[in-house]
Amino acid sequence: GYKEPPPGAPPRRITAGQMDALFRAADADGSGRVDRDEFDKFLRSRFFLDLEPRHPMPMLHHVDDNNVDEIHTKAGTSSSGVDNNVLYAVFLAQAIPFVGFGFMDNMIMIVAGEYIERSIGATLALSTMAAAGLGNLLSDIVGVATSNKIEAYAERAGFKSPVLTAAQESARGPRLAKVLGAIIGISVGCLLGMFPLLLHDADEVAHQKEREEEKLALARANKS
């Protein structure tokens, strides 16, 4: 740690070594240049990378040559390593919206497909698979229209992805957490979205389709 300077003590000038250590800690991609995004992420990683607050970085005039290496080591570690709590937050931020996507997609596909099959399926001689395909088309359209709103609602509920540095975003842990979140989220959502099948009467649908086909065949016979 560092000690507060006595009252009235003049601030110490930052040395070239200190500047170099701070610059290398902020230069996440090692390009030799620090853009605004890297600078912002570096400050965020130093202050609140984890879900719980960190101790703030010492003011520059409190930093001396003895703890420059310690600051640089900690900054470098935080720019590449990710805490398990952060990985869990990344997983949830990815999974929750996909639960909504999967739920909407399957629910609308099943309801719309059944409606199409009952209403115009026999008239247009549509098979069950064709009706399901048209239902999937409608569900995809609704999914595209509501995707931003689902993500916004998830963020309002507190499932917002934490800020990561460029090095952390390219690390294996966060990338795996995003993929697993998407897979598990869409799977759970699709299973929940199948609830209309609990209200589905397959025998009634089959009988109604047969009646529609009989009416259509009778109408064709009368015309001939």
JSON list of C-alpha atoms in Angstrom, two decimals:
[
{"chain": "A", "resi": 1, "resn": "GLY", "atom": "CA", "xyz": [0.00, 0.00, 0.00]},
{"chain": "A", "resi": 2, "resn": "TYR", "atom": "CA", "xyz": [1.00, 3.62, 0.05]},
{"chain": "A", "resi": 3, "resn": "LYS", "atom": "CA", "xyz": [1.03, 6.30, 2.70]},
{"chain": "A", "resi": 4, "resn": "GLU", "atom": "CA", "xyz": [-0.70, 9.62, 2.41]},
{"chain": "A", "resi": 5, "resn": "PRO", "atom": "CA", "xyz": [1.80, 12.46, 2.17]},
{"chain": "A", "resi": 6, "resn": "PRO", "atom": "CA", "xyz": [1.89, 14.86, 5.10]},
{"chain": "A", "resi": 7, "resn": "PRO", "atom": "CA", "xyz": [-0.30, 17.96, 4.77]},
{"chain": "A", "resi": 8, "resn": "GLY", "atom": "CA", "xyz": [1.35, 20.68, 2.73]},
{"chain": "A", "resi": 9, "resn": "ALA", "atom": "CA", "xyz": [3.85, 18.30, 1.13]},
{"chain": "A", "resi": 10, "resn": "PRO", "atom": "CA", "xyz": [4.49, 19.14, -2.55]},
{"chain": "A", "resi": 11, "resn": "PRO", "atom": "CA", "xyz": [3.20, 16.55, -5.07]},
{"chain": "A", "resi": 12, "resn": "ARG", "atom": "CA", "xyz": [5.81, 14.30, -6.58]},
{"chain": "A", "resi": 13, "resn": "ARG", "atom": "CA", "xyz": [6.39, 14.38, -10.30]},
{"chain": "A", "resi": 14, "resn": "ILE", "atom": "CA", "xyz": [5.62, 11.22, -12.21]},
{"chain": "A", "resi": 15, "resn": "THR", "atom": "CA", "xyz": [8.75, 9.67, -13.66]},
{"chain": "A", "resi": 16, "resn": "ALA", "atom": "CA", "xyz": [9.36, 8.23, -17.12]},
{"chain": "A", "resi": 17, "resn": "GLY", "atom": "CA", "xyz": [9.36, 4.73, -15.63]},
{"chain": "A", "resi": 18, "resn": "GLN", "atom": "CA", "xyz": [5.97, 5.30, -14.05]},
{"chain": "A", "resi": 19, "resn": "MET", "atom": "CA", "xyz": [4.56, 6.65, -17.30]},
{"chain": "A", "resi": 20, "resn": "ASP", "atom": "CA", "xyz": [5.87, 3.64, -19.19]},
{"chain": "A", "resi": 21, "resn": "ALA", "atom": "CA", "xyz": [4.40, 1.18, -16.68]},
{"chain": "A", "resi": 22, "resn": "LEU", "atom": "CA", "xyz": [0.97, 2.82, -16.79]},
{"chain": "A", "resi": 23, "resn": "PHE", "atom": "CA", "xyz": [1.01, 3.03, -20.59]},
{"chain": "A", "resi": 24, "resn": "ARG", "atom": "CA", "xyz": [1.91, -0.65, -21.00]},
{"chain": "A", "resi": 25, "resn": "ALA", "atom": "CA", "xyz": [-0.87, -1.59, -18.57]},
{"chain": "A", "resi": 26, "resn": "ALA", "atom": "CA", "xyz": [-3.42, 0.40, -20.59]},
{"chain": "A", "resi": 27, "resn": "ASP", "atom": "CA", "xyz": [-2.18, -0.84, -23.98]},
{"chain": "A", "resi": 28, "resn": "ALA", "atom": "CA", "xyz": [-4.29, -4.03, -23.94]},
{"chain": "A", "resi": 29, "resn": "ASP", "atom": "CA", "xyz": [-3.61, -5.11, -27.51]},
{"chain": "A", "resi": 30, "resn": "GLY", "atom": "CA", "xyz": [0.11, -4.29, -27.38]},
{"chain": "A", "resi": 31, "resn": "SER", "atom": "CA", "xyz": [-0.15, -2.04, -30.41]},
{"chain": "A", "resi": 32, "resn": "GLY", "atom": "CA", "xyz": [1.94, 0.73, -28.88]},
{"chain": "A", "resi": 33, "resn": "ARG", "atom": "CA", "xyz": [-1.02, 3.11, -29.02]},
{"chain": "A", "resi": 34, "resn": "VAL", "atom": "CA", "xyz": [-3.82, 3.62, -26.48]},
{"chain": "A", "resi": 35, "resn": "ASP", "atom": "CA", "xyz": [-7.14, 4.69, -27.93]},
{"chain": "A", "resi": 36, "resn": "ARG", "atom": "CA", "xyz": [-10.11, 6.05, -26.02]},
{"chain": "A", "resi": 37, "resn": "ASP", "atom": "CA", "xyz": [-11.74, 2.64, -25.70]},
{"chain": "A", "resi": 38, "resn": "GLU", "atom": "CA", "xyz": [-8.60, 1.05, -24.25]},
{"chain": "A", "resi": 39, "resn": "PHE", "atom": "CA", "xyz": [-8.12, 3.96, -21.86]},
{"chain": "A", "resi": 40, "resn": "ASP", "atom": "CA", "xyz": [-11.73, 3.74, -20.68]},
{"chain": "A", "resi": 41, "resn": "LYS", "atom": "CA", "xyz": [-11.55, -0.03, -20.19]},
{"chain": "A", "resi": 42, "resn": "PHE", "atom": "CA", "xyz": [-8.24, 0.29, -18.35]},
{"chain": "A", "resi": 43, "resn": "LEU", "atom": "CA", "xyz": [-9.73, 2.73, -15.85]},
{"chain": "A", "resi": 44, "resn": "ARG", "atom": "CA", "xyz": [-12.83, 0.58, -15.45]},
{"chain": "A", "resi": 45, "resn": "SER", "atom": "CA", "xyz": [-10.77, -2.56, -14.93]},
{"chain": "A", "resi": 46, "resn": "ARG", "atom": "CA", "xyz": [-8.79, -0.79, -12.21]},
{"chain": "A", "resi": 47, "resn": "PHE", "atom": "CA", "xyz": [-11.89, 0.49, -10.40]},
{"chain": "A", "resi": 48, "resn": "PHE", "atom": "CA", "xyz": [-14.76, -1.95, -10.90]},
{"chain": "A", "resi": 49, "resn": "LEU", "atom": "CA", "xyz": [-13.82, -4.89, -13.07]},
{"chain": "A", "resi": 50, "resn": "ASP", "atom": "CA", "xyz": [-15.24, -7.32, -10.50]},
{"chain": "A", "resi": 51, "resn": "LEU", "atom": "CA", "xyz": [-18.79, -7.23, -9.23]},
{"chain": "A", "resi": 52, "resn": "GLU", "atom": "CA", "xyz": [-17.55, -5.80, -5.97]},
{"chain": "A", "resi": 53, "resn": "PRO", "atom": "CA", "xyz": [-15.61, -2.52, -5.73]},
{"chain": "A", "resi": 54, "resn": "ARG", "atom": "CA", "xyz": [-11.82, -2.53, -5.89]},
{"chain": "A", "resi": 55, "resn": "HIS", "atom": "CA", "xyz": [-9.50, -0.27, -4.00]},
{"chain": "A", "resi": 56, "resn": "PRO", "atom": "CA", "xyz": [-8.95, 2.82, -6.15]},
{"chain": "A", "resi": 57, "resn": "MET", "atom": "CA", "xyz": [-5.65, 3.31, -7.95]},
{"chain": "A", "resi": 58, "resn": "PRO", "atom": "CA", "xyz": [-3.26, 5.57, -6.01]},
{"chain": "A", "resi": 59, "resn": "MET", "atom": "CA", "xyz": [-3.06, 9.16, -7.21]},
{"chain": "A", "resi": 60, "resn": "LEU", "atom": "CA", "xyz": [-0.06, 9.76, -9.43]},
{"chain": "A", "resi": 61, "resn": "HIS", "atom": "CA", "xyz": [1.71, 11.96, -6.92]},
{"chain": "A", "resi": 62, "resn": "HIS", "atom": "CA", "xyz": [1.40, 9.14, -4.37]},
{"chain": "A", "resi": 63, "resn": "VAL", "atom": "CA", "xyz": [3.15, 6.64, -6.64]},
{"chain": "A", "resi": 64, "resn": "ASP", "atom": "CA", "xyz": [6.85, 6.17, -6.25]},
{"chain": "A", "resi": 65, "resn": "ASP", "atom": "CA", "xyz": [9.37, 4.05, -8.09]},
{"chain": "A", "resi": 66, "resn": "ASN", "atom": "CA", "xyz": [9.12, 1.24, -5.51]},
{"chain": "A", "resi": 67, "resn": "ASN", "atom": "CA", "xyz": [5.50, 0.32, -6.32]},
{"chain": "A", "resi": 68, "resn": "VAL", "atom": "CA", "xyz": [5.42, 0.98, -10.08]},
{"chain": "A", "resi": 69, "resn": "ASP", "atom": "CA", "xyz": [6.15, -2.68, -10.78]},
{"chain": "A", "resi": 70, "resn": "GLU", "atom": "CA", "xyz": [3.37, -3.74, -8.40]},
{"chain": "A", "resi": 71, "resn": "ILE", "atom": "CA", "xyz": [0.86, -1.46, -10.14]},
{"chain": "A", "resi": 72, "resn": "HIS", "atom": "CA", "xyz": [1.92, -2.70, -13.54]},
{"chain": "A", "resi": 73, "resn": "THR", "atom": "CA", "xyz": [1.73, -6.35, -12.49]},
{"chain": "A", "resi": 74, "resn": "LYS", "atom": "CA", "xyz": [-1.76, -5.94, -11.04]},
{"chain": "A", "resi": 75, "resn": "ALA", "atom": "CA", "xyz": [-2.97, -4.01, -14.06]},
{"chain": "A", "resi": 76, "resn": "GLY", "atom": "CA", "xyz": [-1.55, -6.59, -16.43]},
{"chain": "A", "resi": 77, "resn": "THR", "atom": "CA", "xyz": [-3.17, -9.40, -14.50]},
{"chain": "A", "resi": 78, "resn": "SER", "atom": "CA", "xyz": [-6.56, -7.69, -14.43]},
{"chain": "A", "resi": 79, "resn": "SER", "atom": "CA", "xyz": [-6.38, -7.04, -18.17]},
{"chain": "A", "resi": 80, "resn": "SER", "atom": "CA", "xyz": [-6.08, -10.74, -19.02]},
{"chain": "A", "resi": 81, "resn": "GLY", "atom": "CA", "xyz": [-7.47, -12.72, -16.07]},
{"chain": "A", "resi": 82, "resn": "VAL", "atom": "CA", "xyz": [-11.21, -12.80, -15.31]},
{"chain": "A", "resi": 83, "resn": "ASP", "atom": "CA", "xyz": [-12.79, -13.51, -11.96]},
{"chain": "A", "resi": 84, "resn": "ASN", "atom": "CA", "xyz": [-15.34, -16.33, -11.71]},
{"chain": "A", "resi": 85, "resn": "ASN", "atom": "CA", "xyz": [-18.03, -13.86, -10.63]},
{"chain": "A", "resi": 86, "resn": "VAL", "atom": "CA", "xyz": [-17.41, -11.87, -13.80]},
{"chain": "A", "resi": 87, "resn": "LEU", "atom": "CA", "xyz": [-17.61, -15.03, -15.93]},
{"chain": "A", "resi": 88, "resn": "TYR", "atom": "CA", "xyz": [-20.93, -15.86, -14.27]},
{"chain": "A", "resi": 89, "resn": "ALA", "atom": "CA", "xyz": [-22.20, -12.36, -15.03]},
{"chain": "A", "resi": 90, "resn": "VAL", "atom": "CA", "xyz": [-21.12, -12.73, -18.68]},
{"chain": "A", "resi": 91, "resn": "PHE", "atom": "CA", "xyz": [-22.90, -16.10, -18.83]},
{"chain": "A", "resi": 92, "resn": "LEU", "atom": "CA", "xyz": [-26.16, -14.70, -17.43]},
{"chain": "A", "resi": 93, "resn": "ALA", "atom": "CA", "xyz": [-26.03, -11.59, -19.62]},
{"chain": "A", "resi": 94, "resn": "GLN", "atom": "CA", "xyz": [-25.86, -13.89, -22.65]},
{"chain": "A", "resi": 95, "resn": "ALA", "atom": "CA", "xyz": [-28.26, -16.61, -21.45]},
{"chain": "A", "resi": 96, "resn": "ILE", "atom": "CA", "xyz": [-31.25, -14.55, -20.26]},
{"chain": "A", "resi": 97, "resn": "PRO", "atom": "CA", "xyz": [-31.95, -12.80, -23.60]},
{"chain": "A", "resi": 98, "resn": "PHE", "atom": "CA", "xyz": [-31.63, -16.12, -25.43]},
{"chain": "A", "resi": 99, "resn": "VAL", "atom": "CA", "xyz": [-34.24, -17.63, -23.11]},
{"chain": "A", "resi": 100, "resn": "GLY", "atom": "CA", "xyz": [-36.58, -14.93, -24.36]},
{"chain": "A", "resi": 101, "resn": "PHE", "atom": "CA", "xyz": [-35.59, -15.49, -27.99]},
{"chain": "A", "resi": 102, "resn": "GLY", "atom": "CA", "xyz": [-36.14, -19.25, -27.77]},
{"chain": "A", "resi": 103, "resn": "PHE", "atom": "CA", "xyz": [-39.44, -18.89, -25.94]},
{"chain": "A", "resi": 104, "resn": "MET", "atom": "CA", "xyz": [-40.87, -16.43, -28.48]},
{"chain": "A", "resi": 105, "resn": "ASP", "atom": "CA", "xyz": [-39.58, -18.42, -31.45]},
{"chain": "A", "resi": 106, "resn": "ASN", "atom": "CA", "xyz": [-41.02, -21.79, -30.49]},
{"chain": "A", "resi": 107, "resn": "MET", "atom": "CA", "xyz": [-44.28, -20.46, -29.05]},
{"chain": "A", "resi": 108, "resn": "ILE", "atom": "CA", "xyz": [-45.13, -18.37, -32.14]},
{"chain": "A", "resi": 109, "resn": "MET", "atom": "CA", "xyz": [-44.05, -21.12, -34.52]},
{"chain": "A", "resi": 110, "resn": "ILE", "atom": "CA", "xyz": [-46.31, -23.70, -32.86]},
{"chain": "A", "resi": 111, "resn": "VAL", "atom": "CA", "xyz": [-49.32, -21.41, -32.47]},
{"chain": "A", "resi": 112, "resn": "ALA", "atom": "CA", "xyz": [-49.02, -19.90, -35.96]},
{"chain": "A", "resi": 113, "resn": "GLY", "atom": "CA", "xyz": [-48.33, -23.27, -37.59]},
{"chain": "A", "resi": 114, "resn": "GLU", "atom": "CA", "xyz": [-51.39, -24.83, -35.97]},
{"chain": "A", "resi": 115, "resn": "TYR", "atom": "CA", "xyz": [-53.58, -21.89, -36.96]},
{"chain": "A", "resi": 116, "resn": "ILE", "atom": "CA", "xyz": [-52.36, -22.02, -40.57]},
{"chain": "A", "resi": 117, "resn": "GLU", "atom": "CA", "xyz": [-52.98, -25.76, -40.74]},
{"chain": "A", "resi": 118, "resn": "ARG", "atom": "CA", "xyz": [-56.51, -25.41, -39.35]},
{"chain": "A", "resi": 119, "resn": "SER", "atom": "CA", "xyz": [-57.53, -22.36, -41.37]},
{"chain": "A", "resi": 120, "resn": "ILE", "atom": "CA", "xyz": [-56.00, -22.49, -44.84]},
{"chain": "A", "resi": 121, "resn": "GLY", "atom": "CA", "xyz": [-54.06, -25.74, -44.74]},
{"chain": "A", "resi": 122, "resn": "ALA", "atom": "CA", "xyz": [-56.73, -27.85, -46.38]},
{"chain": "A", "resi": 123, "resn": "THR", "atom": "CA", "xyz": [-57.84, -25.11, -48.79]},
{"chain": "A", "resi": 124, "resn": "LEU", "atom": "CA", "xyz": [-54.32, -24.65, -50.13]},
{"chain": "A", "resi": 125, "resn": "ALA", "atom": "CA", "xyz": [-53.47, -28.34, -49.76]},
{"chain": "A", "resi": 126, "resn": "LEU", "atom": "CA", "xyz": [-50.65, -27.55, -47.35]},
{"chain": "A", "resi": 127, "resn": "SER", "atom": "CA", "xyz": [-48.92, -30.36, -45.54]},
{"chain": "A", "resi": 128, "resn": "THR", "atom": "CA", "xyz": [-48.24, -30.23, -41.82]},
{"chain": "A", "resi": 129, "resn": "MET", "atom": "CA", "xyz": [-44.58, -29.50, -42.51]},
{"chain": "A", "resi": 130, "resn": "ALA", "atom": "CA", "xyz": [-45.49, -26.65, -44.87]},
{"chain": "A", "resi": 131, "resn": "ALA", "atom": "CA", "xyz": [-47.73, -25.12, -42.20]},
{"chain": "A", "resi": 132, "resn": "ALA", "atom": "CA", "xyz": [-44.94, -25.49, -39.66]},
{"chain": "A", "resi": 133, "resn": "GLY", "atom": "CA", "xyz": [-42.53, -23.81, -42.08]},
{"chain": "A", "resi": 134, "resn": "LEU", "atom": "CA", "xyz": [-44.86, -20.82, -42.52]},
{"chain": "A", "resi": 135, "resn": "GLY", "atom": "CA", "xyz": [-45.26, -20.65, -38.75]},
{"chain": "A", "resi": 136, "resn": "ASN", "atom": "CA", "xyz": [-41.49, -20.60, -38.39]},
{"chain": "A", "resi": 137, "resn": "LEU", "atom": "CA", "xyz": [-41.35, -17.75, -40.92]},
{"chain": "A", "resi": 138, "resn": "LEU", "atom": "CA", "xyz": [-43.72, -15.69, -38.79]},
{"chain": "A", "resi": 139, "resn": "SER", "atom": "CA", "xyz": [-41.81, -16.48, -35.60]},
{"chain": "A", "resi": 140, "resn": "ASP", "atom": "CA", "xyz": [-38.53, -15.40, -37.20]},
{"chain": "A", "resi": 141, "resn": "ILE", "atom": "CA", "xyz": [-40.09, -12.10, -38.31]},
{"chain": "A", "resi": 142, "resn": "VAL", "atom": "CA", "xyz": [-41.36, -11.45, -34.79]},
{"chain": "A", "resi": 143, "resn": "GLY", "atom": "CA", "xyz": [-37.96, -12.44, -33.36]},
{"chain": "A", "resi": 144, "resn": "VAL", "atom": "CA", "xyz": [-36.14, -9.91, -35.54]},
{"chain": "A", "resi": 145, "resn": "ALA", "atom": "CA", "xyz": [-38.64, -7.20, -34.58]},
{"chain": "A", "resi": 146, "resn": "THR", "atom": "CA", "xyz": [-38.44, -7.86, -30.82]},
{"chain": "A", "resi": 147, "resn": "SER", "atom": "CA", "xyz": [-34.77, -8.85, -30.34]},
{"chain": "A", "resi": 148, "resn": "ASN", "atom": "CA", "xyz": [-33.64, -5.37, -29.26]},
{"chain": "A", "resi": 149, "resn": "LYS", "atom": "CA", "xyz": [-36.53, -5.05, -26.81]},
{"chain": "A", "resi": 150, "resn": "ILE", "atom": "CA", "xyz": [-35.77, -8.43, -25.23]},
{"chain": "A", "resi": 151, "resn": "GLU", "atom": "CA", "xyz": [-32.13, -7.43, -24.73]},
{"chain": "A", "resi": 152, "resn": "ALA", "atom": "CA", "xyz": [-33.20, -4.06, -23.29]},
{"chain": "A", "resi": 153, "resn": "TYR", "atom": "CA", "xyz": [-35.59, -5.71, -20.82]},
{"chain": "A", "resi": 154, "resn": "ALA", "atom": "CA", "xyz": [-32.85, -8.12, -19.75]},
{"chain": "A", "resi": 155, "resn": "GLU", "atom": "CA", "xyz": [-30.47, -5.21, -19.08]},
{"chain": "A", "resi": 156, "resn": "ARG", "atom": "CA", "xyz": [-33.15, -3.36, -17.11]},
{"chain": "A", "resi": 157, "resn": "ALA", "atom": "CA", "xyz": [-33.60, -6.48, -15.00]},
{"chain": "A", "resi": 158, "resn": "GLY", "atom": "CA", "xyz": [-29.89, -6.31, -14.12]},
{"chain": "A", "resi": 159, "resn": "PHE", "atom": "CA", "xyz": [-28.48, -8.87, -16.56]},
{"chain": "A", "resi": 160, "resn": "LYS", "atom": "CA", "xyz": [-25.95, -6.56, -18.19]},
{"chain": "A", "resi": 161, "resn": "SER", "atom": "CA", "xyz": [-22.61, -7.80, -19.44]},
{"chain": "A", "resi": 162, "resn": "PRO", "atom": "CA", "xyz": [-19.70, -6.44, -17.34]},
{"chain": "A", "resi": 163, "resn": "VAL", "atom": "CA", "xyz": [-17.09, -4.22, -18.93]},
{"chain": "A", "resi": 164, "resn": "LEU", "atom": "CA", "xyz": [-14.03, -6.22, -20.04]},
{"chain": "A", "resi": 165, "resn": "THR", "atom": "CA", "xyz": [-10.72, -5.17, -21.45]},
{"chain": "A", "resi": 166, "resn": "ALA", "atom": "CA", "xyz": [-9.72, -6.12, -25.00]},
{"chain": "A", "resi": 167, "resn": "ALA", "atom": "CA", "xyz": [-7.43, -8.84, -23.64]},
{"chain": "A", "resi": 168, "resn": "GLN", "atom": "CA", "xyz": [-10.18, -10.27, -21.45]},
{"chain": "A", "resi": 169, "resn": "GLU", "atom": "CA", "xyz": [-12.73, -10.32, -24.28]},
{"chain": "A", "resi": 170, "resn": "SER", "atom": "CA", "xyz": [-10.33, -12.38, -26.39]},
{"chain": "A", "resi": 171, "resn": "ALA", "atom": "CA", "xyz": [-9.53, -14.77, -23.53]},
{"chain": "A", "resi": 172, "resn": "ARG", "atom": "CA", "xyz": [-10.92, -18.30, -23.49]},
{"chain": "A", "resi": 173, "resn": "GLY", "atom": "CA", "xyz": [-13.04, -17.90, -20.33]},
{"chain": "A", "resi": 174, "resn": "PRO", "atom": "CA", "xyz": [-15.33, -15.04, -21.44]},
{"chain": "A", "resi": 175, "resn": "ARG", "atom": "CA", "xyz": [-15.72, -16.47, -24.95]},
{"chain": "A", "resi": 176, "resn": "LEU", "atom": "CA", "xyz": [-16.70, -19.87, -23.54]},
{"chain": "A", "resi": 177, "resn": "ALA", "atom": "CA", "xyz": [-19.11, -18.23, -21.08]},
{"chain": "A", "resi": 178, "resn": "LYS", "atom": "CA", "xyz": [-20.84, -16.40, -23.95]},
{"chain": "A", "resi": 179, "resn": "VAL", "atom": "CA", "xyz": [-21.18, -19.55, -26.07]},
{"chain": "A", "resi": 180, "resn": "LEU", "atom": "CA", "xyz": [-22.48, -21.66, -23.17]},
{"chain": "A", "resi": 181, "resn": "GLY", "atom": "CA", "xyz": [-24.87, -18.88, -22.16]},
{"chain": "A", "resi": 182, "resn": "ALA", "atom": "CA", "xyz": [-26.30, -18.71, -25.68]},
{"chain": "A", "resi": 183, "resn": "ILE", "atom": "CA", "xyz": [-26.62, -22.50, -26.02]},
{"chain": "A", "resi": 184, "resn": "ILE", "atom": "CA", "xyz": [-28.21, -23.09, -22.62]},
{"chain": "A", "resi": 185, "resn": "GLY", "atom": "CA", "xyz": [-30.40, -20.00, -22.87]},
{"chain": "A", "resi": 186, "resn": "ILE", "atom": "CA", "xyz": [-31.85, -20.84, -26.28]},
{"chain": "A", "resi": 187, "resn": "SER", "atom": "CA", "xyz": [-32.37, -24.47, -25.22]},
{"chain": "A", "resi": 188, "resn": "VAL", "atom": "CA", "xyz": [-34.30, -23.52, -22.08]},
{"chain": "A", "resi": 189, "resn": "GLY", "atom": "CA", "xyz": [-36.31, -20.92, -23.98]},
{"chain": "A", "resi": 190, "resn": "CYS", "atom": "CA", "xyz": [-37.28, -23.32, -26.75]},
{"chain": "A", "resi": 191, "resn": "LEU", "atom": "CA", "xyz": [-38.39, -25.96, -24.23]},
{"chain": "A", "resi": 192, "resn": "LEU", "atom": "CA", "xyz": [-40.50, -23.41, -22.35]},
{"chain": "A", "resi": 193, "resn": "GLY", "atom": "CA", "xyz": [-41.94, -22.16, -25.64]},
{"chain": "A", "resi": 194, "resn": "MET", "atom": "CA", "xyz": [-43.38, -25.61, -26.38]},
{"chain": "A", "resi": 195, "resn": "PHE", "atom": "CA", "xyz": [-46.10, -25.14, -23.75]},
{"chain": "A", "resi": 196, "resn": "PRO", "atom": "CA", "xyz": [-48.84, -24.64, -26.43]},
{"chain": "A", "resi": 197, "resn": "LEU", "atom": "CA", "xyz": [-48.47, -28.36, -27.18]},
{"chain": "A", "resi": 198, "resn": "LEU", "atom": "CA", "xyz": [-50.01, -29.06, -23.77]},
{"chain": "A", "resi": 199, "resn": "LEU", "atom": "CA", "xyz": [-53.19, -27.40, -25.05]},
{"chain": "A", "resi": 200, "resn": "HIS", "atom": "CA", "xyz": [-53.00, -29.06, -28.45]},
{"chain": "A", "resi": 201, "resn": "ASP", "atom": "CA", "xyz": [-55.66, -31.66, -29.31]},
{"chain": "A", "resi": 202, "resn": "ALA", "atom": "CA", "xyz": [-54.06, -33.72, -32.07]},
{"chain": "A", "resi": 203, "resn": "ASP", "atom": "CA", "xyz": [-57.19, -35.83, -32.70]},
{"chain": "A", "resi": 204, "resn": "GLU", "atom": "CA", "xyz": [-59.40, -32.77, -33.10]},
{"chain": "A", "resi": 205, "resn": "VAL", "atom": "CA", "xyz": [-56.93, -31.20, -35.52]},
{"chain": "A", "resi": 206, "resn": "ALA", "atom": "CA", "xyz": [-56.82, -34.40, -37.59]},
{"chain": "A", "resi": 207, "resn": "HIS", "atom": "CA", "xyz": [-60.62, -34.65, -37.71]},
{"chain": "A", "resi": 208, "resn": "GLN", "atom": "CA", "xyz": [-60.98, -31.01, -38.68]},
{"chain": "A", "resi": 209, "resn": "LYS", "atom": "CA", "xyz": [-58.41, -31.40, -41.44]},
{"chain": "A", "resi": 210, "resn": "GLU", "atom": "CA", "xyz": [-60.26, -34.44, -42.76]},
{"chain": "A", "resi": 211, "resn": "ARG", "atom": "CA", "xyz": [-63.54, -32.47, -42.81]},
{"chain": "A", "resi": 212, "resn": "GLU", "atom": "CA", "xyz": [-61.87, -29.60, -44.66]},
{"chain": "A", "resi": 213, "resn": "GLU", "atom": "CA", "xyz": [-60.41, -32.01, -47.23]},
{"chain": "A", "resi": 214, "resn": "GLU", "atom": "CA", "xyz": [-63.82, -33.65, -47.71]},
{"chain": "A", "resi": 215, "resn": "LYS", "atom": "CA", "xyz": [-65.45, -30.27, -48.27]},
{"chain": "A", "resi": 216, "resn": "LEU", "atom": "CA", "xyz": [-62.78, -29.32, -50.77]},
{"chain": "A", "resi": 217, "resn": "ALA", "atom": "CA", "xyz": [-63.14, -32.62, -52.64]},
{"chain": "A", "resi": 218, "resn": "LEU", "atom": "CA", "xyz": [-66.94, -32.24, -52.72]},
{"chain": "A", "resi": 219, "resn": "ALA", "atom": "CA", "xyz": [-66.63, -28.70, -54.08]},
{"chain": "A", "resi": 220, "resn": "ARG", "atom": "CA", "xyz": [-64.32, -29.87, -56.85]},
{"chain": "A", "resi": 221, "resn": "ALA", "atom": "CA", "xyz": [-66.67, -32.71, -57.70]},
{"chain": "A", "resi": 222, "resn": "ASN", "atom": "CA", "xyz": [-69.63, -30.34, -58.01]},
{"chain": "A", "resi": 223, "resn": "LYS", "atom": "CA", "xyz": [-67.68, -28.06, -60.34]},
{"chain": "A", "resi": 224, "resn": "SER", "atom": "CA", "xyz": [-66.82, -30.93, -62.62]}
]
